[in-house]
Coordinates of C-alpha atoms in Angstrom, one line a residue:
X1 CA 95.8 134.8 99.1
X2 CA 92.5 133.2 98.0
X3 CA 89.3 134.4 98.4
X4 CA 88.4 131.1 100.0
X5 CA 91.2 131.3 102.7
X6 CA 90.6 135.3 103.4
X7 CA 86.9 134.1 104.2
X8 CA 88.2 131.0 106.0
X9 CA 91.0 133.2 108.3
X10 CA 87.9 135.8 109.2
X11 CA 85.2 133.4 110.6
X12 CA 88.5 132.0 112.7
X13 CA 89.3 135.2 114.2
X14 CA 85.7 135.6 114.7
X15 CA 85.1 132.7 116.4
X16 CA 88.0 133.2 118.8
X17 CA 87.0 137.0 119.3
X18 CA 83.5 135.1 120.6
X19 CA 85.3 133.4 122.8
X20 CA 87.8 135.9 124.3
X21 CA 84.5 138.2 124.6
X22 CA 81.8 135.6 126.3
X23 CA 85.0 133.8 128.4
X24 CA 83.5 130.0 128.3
X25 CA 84.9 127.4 130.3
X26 CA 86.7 130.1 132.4
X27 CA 89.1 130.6 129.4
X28 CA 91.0 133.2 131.5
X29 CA 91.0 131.3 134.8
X30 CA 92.6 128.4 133.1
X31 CA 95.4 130.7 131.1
X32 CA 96.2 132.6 134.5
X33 CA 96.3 128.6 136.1
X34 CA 99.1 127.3 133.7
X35 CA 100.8 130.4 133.9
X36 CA 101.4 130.0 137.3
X37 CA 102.0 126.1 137.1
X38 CA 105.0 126.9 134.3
X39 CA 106.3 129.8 136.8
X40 CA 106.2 127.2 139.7
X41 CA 108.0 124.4 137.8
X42 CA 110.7 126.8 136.4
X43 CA 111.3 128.0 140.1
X44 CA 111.4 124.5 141.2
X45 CA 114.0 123.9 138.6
X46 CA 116.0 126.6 139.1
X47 CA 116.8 125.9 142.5
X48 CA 117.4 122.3 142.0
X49 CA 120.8 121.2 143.3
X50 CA 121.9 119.2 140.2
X51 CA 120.6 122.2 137.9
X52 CA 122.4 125.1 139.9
X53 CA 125.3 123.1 139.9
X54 CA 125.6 123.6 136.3
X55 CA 123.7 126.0 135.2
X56 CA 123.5 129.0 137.7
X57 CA 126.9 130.8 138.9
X58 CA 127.6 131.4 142.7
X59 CA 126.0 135.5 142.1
X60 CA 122.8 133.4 141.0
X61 CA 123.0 134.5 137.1
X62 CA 122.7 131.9 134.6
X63 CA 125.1 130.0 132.5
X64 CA 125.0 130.3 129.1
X65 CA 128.4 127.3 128.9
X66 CA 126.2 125.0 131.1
X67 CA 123.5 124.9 128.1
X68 CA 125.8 125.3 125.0
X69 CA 127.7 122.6 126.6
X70 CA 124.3 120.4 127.0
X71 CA 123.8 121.4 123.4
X72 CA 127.0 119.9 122.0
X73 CA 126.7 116.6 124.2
X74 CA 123.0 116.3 122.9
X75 CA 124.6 117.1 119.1
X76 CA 127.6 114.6 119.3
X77 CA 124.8 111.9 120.4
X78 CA 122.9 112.7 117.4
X79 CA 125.5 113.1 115.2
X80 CA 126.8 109.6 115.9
X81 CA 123.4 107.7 116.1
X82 CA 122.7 108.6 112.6
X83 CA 126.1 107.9 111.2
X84 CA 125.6 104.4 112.8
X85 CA 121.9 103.9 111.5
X86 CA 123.7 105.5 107.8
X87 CA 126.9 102.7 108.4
X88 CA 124.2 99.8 108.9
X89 CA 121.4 101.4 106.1
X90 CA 124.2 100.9 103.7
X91 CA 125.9 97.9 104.8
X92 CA 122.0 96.2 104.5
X93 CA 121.7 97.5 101.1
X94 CA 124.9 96.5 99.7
X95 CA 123.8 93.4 101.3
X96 CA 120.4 93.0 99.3
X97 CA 121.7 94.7 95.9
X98 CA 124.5 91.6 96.0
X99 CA 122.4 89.1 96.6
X100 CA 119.7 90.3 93.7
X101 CA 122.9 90.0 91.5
X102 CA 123.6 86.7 92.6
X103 CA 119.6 85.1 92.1
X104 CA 120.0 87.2 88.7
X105 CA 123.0 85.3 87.5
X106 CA 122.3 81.9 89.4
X107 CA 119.0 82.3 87.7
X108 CA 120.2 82.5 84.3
X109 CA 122.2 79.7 84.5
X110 CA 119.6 77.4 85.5
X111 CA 117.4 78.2 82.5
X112 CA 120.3 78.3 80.2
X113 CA 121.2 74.5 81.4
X114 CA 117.2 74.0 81.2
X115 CA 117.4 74.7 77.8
X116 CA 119.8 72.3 76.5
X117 CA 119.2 69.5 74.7
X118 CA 121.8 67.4 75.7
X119 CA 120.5 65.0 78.5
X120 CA 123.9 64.2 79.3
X121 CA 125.1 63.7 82.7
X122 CA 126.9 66.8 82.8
X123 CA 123.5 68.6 82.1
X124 CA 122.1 67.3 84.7
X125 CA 124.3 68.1 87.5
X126 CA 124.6 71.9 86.1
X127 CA 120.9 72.2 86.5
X128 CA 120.9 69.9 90.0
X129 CA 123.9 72.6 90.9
X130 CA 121.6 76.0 89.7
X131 CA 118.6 74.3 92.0
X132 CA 120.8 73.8 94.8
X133 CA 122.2 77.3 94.5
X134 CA 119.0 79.1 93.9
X135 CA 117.5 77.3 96.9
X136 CA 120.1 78.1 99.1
X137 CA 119.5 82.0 98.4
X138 CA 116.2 81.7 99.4
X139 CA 115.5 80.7 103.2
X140 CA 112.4 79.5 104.0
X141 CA 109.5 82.3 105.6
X142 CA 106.0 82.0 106.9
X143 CA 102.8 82.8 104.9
X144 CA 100.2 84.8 107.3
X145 CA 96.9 84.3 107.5
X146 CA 96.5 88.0 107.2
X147 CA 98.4 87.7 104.0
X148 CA 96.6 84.9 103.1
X149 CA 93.0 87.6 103.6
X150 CA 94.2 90.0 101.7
X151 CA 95.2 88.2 98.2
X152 CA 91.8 85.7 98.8
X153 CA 89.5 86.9 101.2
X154 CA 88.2 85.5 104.2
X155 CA 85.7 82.9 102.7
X156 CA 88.8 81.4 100.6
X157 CA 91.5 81.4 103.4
X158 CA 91.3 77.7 104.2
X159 CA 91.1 76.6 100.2
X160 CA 94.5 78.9 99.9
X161 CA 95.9 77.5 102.9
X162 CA 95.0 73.8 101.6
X163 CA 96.2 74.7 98.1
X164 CA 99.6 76.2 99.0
X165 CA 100.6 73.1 102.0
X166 CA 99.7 70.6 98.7
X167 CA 101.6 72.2 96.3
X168 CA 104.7 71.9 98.7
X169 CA 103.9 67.5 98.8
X170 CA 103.1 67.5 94.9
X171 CA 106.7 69.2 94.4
X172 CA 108.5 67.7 97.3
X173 CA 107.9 64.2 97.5
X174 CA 106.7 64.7 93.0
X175 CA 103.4 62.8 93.4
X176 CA 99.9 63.6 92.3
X177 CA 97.0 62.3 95.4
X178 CA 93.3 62.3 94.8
X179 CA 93.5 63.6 98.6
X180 CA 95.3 66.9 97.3
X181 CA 94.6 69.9 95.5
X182 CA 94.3 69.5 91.7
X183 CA 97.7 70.5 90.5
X184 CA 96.2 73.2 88.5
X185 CA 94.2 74.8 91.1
X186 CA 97.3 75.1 93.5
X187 CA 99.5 76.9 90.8
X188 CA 96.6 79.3 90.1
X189 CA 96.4 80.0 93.8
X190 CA 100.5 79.6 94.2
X191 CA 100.5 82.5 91.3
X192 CA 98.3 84.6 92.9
X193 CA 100.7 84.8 95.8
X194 CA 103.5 85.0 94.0
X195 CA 102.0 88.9 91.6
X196 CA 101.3 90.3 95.1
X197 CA 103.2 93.4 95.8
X198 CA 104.3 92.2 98.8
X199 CA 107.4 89.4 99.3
X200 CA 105.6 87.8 102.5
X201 CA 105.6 83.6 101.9
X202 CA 107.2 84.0 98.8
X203 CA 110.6 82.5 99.4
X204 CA 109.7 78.8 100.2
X205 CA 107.2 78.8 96.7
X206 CA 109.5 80.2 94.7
X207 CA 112.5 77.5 95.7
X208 CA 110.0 75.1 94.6
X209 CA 108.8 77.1 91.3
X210 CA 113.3 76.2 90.2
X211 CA 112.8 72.3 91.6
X212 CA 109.7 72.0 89.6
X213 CA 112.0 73.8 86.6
X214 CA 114.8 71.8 86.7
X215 CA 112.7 68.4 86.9
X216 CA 110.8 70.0 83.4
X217 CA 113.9 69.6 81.7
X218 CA 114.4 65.7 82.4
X219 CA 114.1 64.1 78.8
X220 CA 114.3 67.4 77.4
X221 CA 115.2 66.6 73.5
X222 CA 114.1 70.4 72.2
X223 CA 111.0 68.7 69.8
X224 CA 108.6 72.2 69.3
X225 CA 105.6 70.8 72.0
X226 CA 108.2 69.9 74.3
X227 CA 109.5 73.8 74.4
X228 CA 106.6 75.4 74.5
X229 CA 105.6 73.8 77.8
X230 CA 109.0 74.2 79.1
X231 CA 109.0 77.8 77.8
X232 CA 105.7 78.4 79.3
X233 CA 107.3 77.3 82.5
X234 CA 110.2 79.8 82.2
X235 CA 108.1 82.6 81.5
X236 CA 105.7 82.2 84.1
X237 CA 108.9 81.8 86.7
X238 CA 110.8 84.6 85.3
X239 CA 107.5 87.1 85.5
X240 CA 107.2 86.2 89.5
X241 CA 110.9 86.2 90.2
X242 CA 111.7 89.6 88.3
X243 CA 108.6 91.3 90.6
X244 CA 110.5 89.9 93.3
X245 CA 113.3 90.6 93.3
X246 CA 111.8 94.2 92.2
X247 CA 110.4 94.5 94.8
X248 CA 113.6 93.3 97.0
X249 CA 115.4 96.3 95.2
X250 CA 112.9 99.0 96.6
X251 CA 114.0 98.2 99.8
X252 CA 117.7 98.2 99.1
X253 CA 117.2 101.6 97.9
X254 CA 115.1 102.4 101.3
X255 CA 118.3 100.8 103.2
X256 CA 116.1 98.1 104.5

């Protein structure tokens, strides 16, 4: 033992020798008190119809049965509450780990058609397909104002809140407005969402982030300036969906 915790152990005991010597706040008054509240209680019980009827023989002794038996009950009760909550931790996880496979392989698809020079009409209904898919996976969710305070603040709340409800026209109805957000502003704040370590709002950005992805690649024809803005693109997409779906695995391992 340390020197530090012998030190620490003596002014204790000291401290409660004080007390037990000086008696403050009646200290012996109050012990004798709840000593004769638990003996009054445990009399109470023991004469108790429903407890005598299990627990106490007709010679007034105690059975031992009457509490192994409530022991067992209480055990099997356990027992099979936690092979439930196991059954439905691993059901949910298989769940998740499945559908990360799925995004994974859906995803990959998309930017493989992406990529493709051909601007045939085969193309584009492969990447219209991957979209679709990849939409479908993610439902939409809600983006909290709390959320919302924590990535920018409470000064920037209503800017974020703008930023995020004009990024959803620019890529839904694919128009630029002198009323909205400057396209660049709303993907710096839609990114800043989308790095958190938390998956809150993310779903209904990130089926947006493969629309706006799959409309890249109209006129694609693979010229050098054309791929690096479409490569750009995938990058950018592939770093938010990986932390994701990273993020989606930690709770498949938690059973969540």
């Amino acid at each position: 033992m340390k020197k530090e915790d012998i030190i620490a152990w003596f002014i204790i005991f000291v401290i409660f020798g004080l007390l037990l010597s000086t008696n403050p706040w009646n200290v012996y008054g109050l012990c004798k008190f709840i000593k004769l509240w638990i003996l009054k209680e445990c009399i109470n019980i023991w004469h108790n119809p429903i407890f005598s009827t299990f627990f106490v023989d007709k010679d007034g002794k105690f059975l031992w049965i009457g509490i192994t038996s409530v022991l067992a009950i209480a055990t099997l009760t356990f027992n099979a509450w936690d092979r439930r909550r196991q059954f439905n931790a691993d059901l949910k996880s298989k769940s998740r780990i499945k559908w990360i496979e799925n995004v994974r392989v859906a995803y990959s698809e998309l930017v493989d058609n992406v990529m493709i020079t051909d601007n045939g009409e085969s193309r584009s209904k492969d990447v219209t397909k991957n979209v679709t898919l990849l939409s479908l996976y993610f439902a939409d969710d809600k983006l909290s104002d709390g959320h919302l305070k924590q990535i920018f603040g409470s000064d920037k709340l209503q800017h974020a809140r703008k930023s995020v409800s004009d990024f959803c026209i620019i890529i839904d109805e694919n128009i630029i407005s002198g009323d909205l957000t400057p396209v660049d502003e709303c993907w710096n704040v839609v990114e800043k969402i989308l790095v958190s370590n938390d998956n809150e709002g993310k779903n209904f950005i990130l089926k947006r982030c493969f629309v706006d992805l799959g409309r890249q690649s109209e006129g694609y024809a693979g010229y050098d300036v054309e791929r690096a803005i479409l490569l750009e693109k995938i990058n950018k997409v592939t770093e938010w969906l990986s932390l994701y779906l990273h993020l989606e695995w930690e709770r498949a391992k938690r059973g969540e």
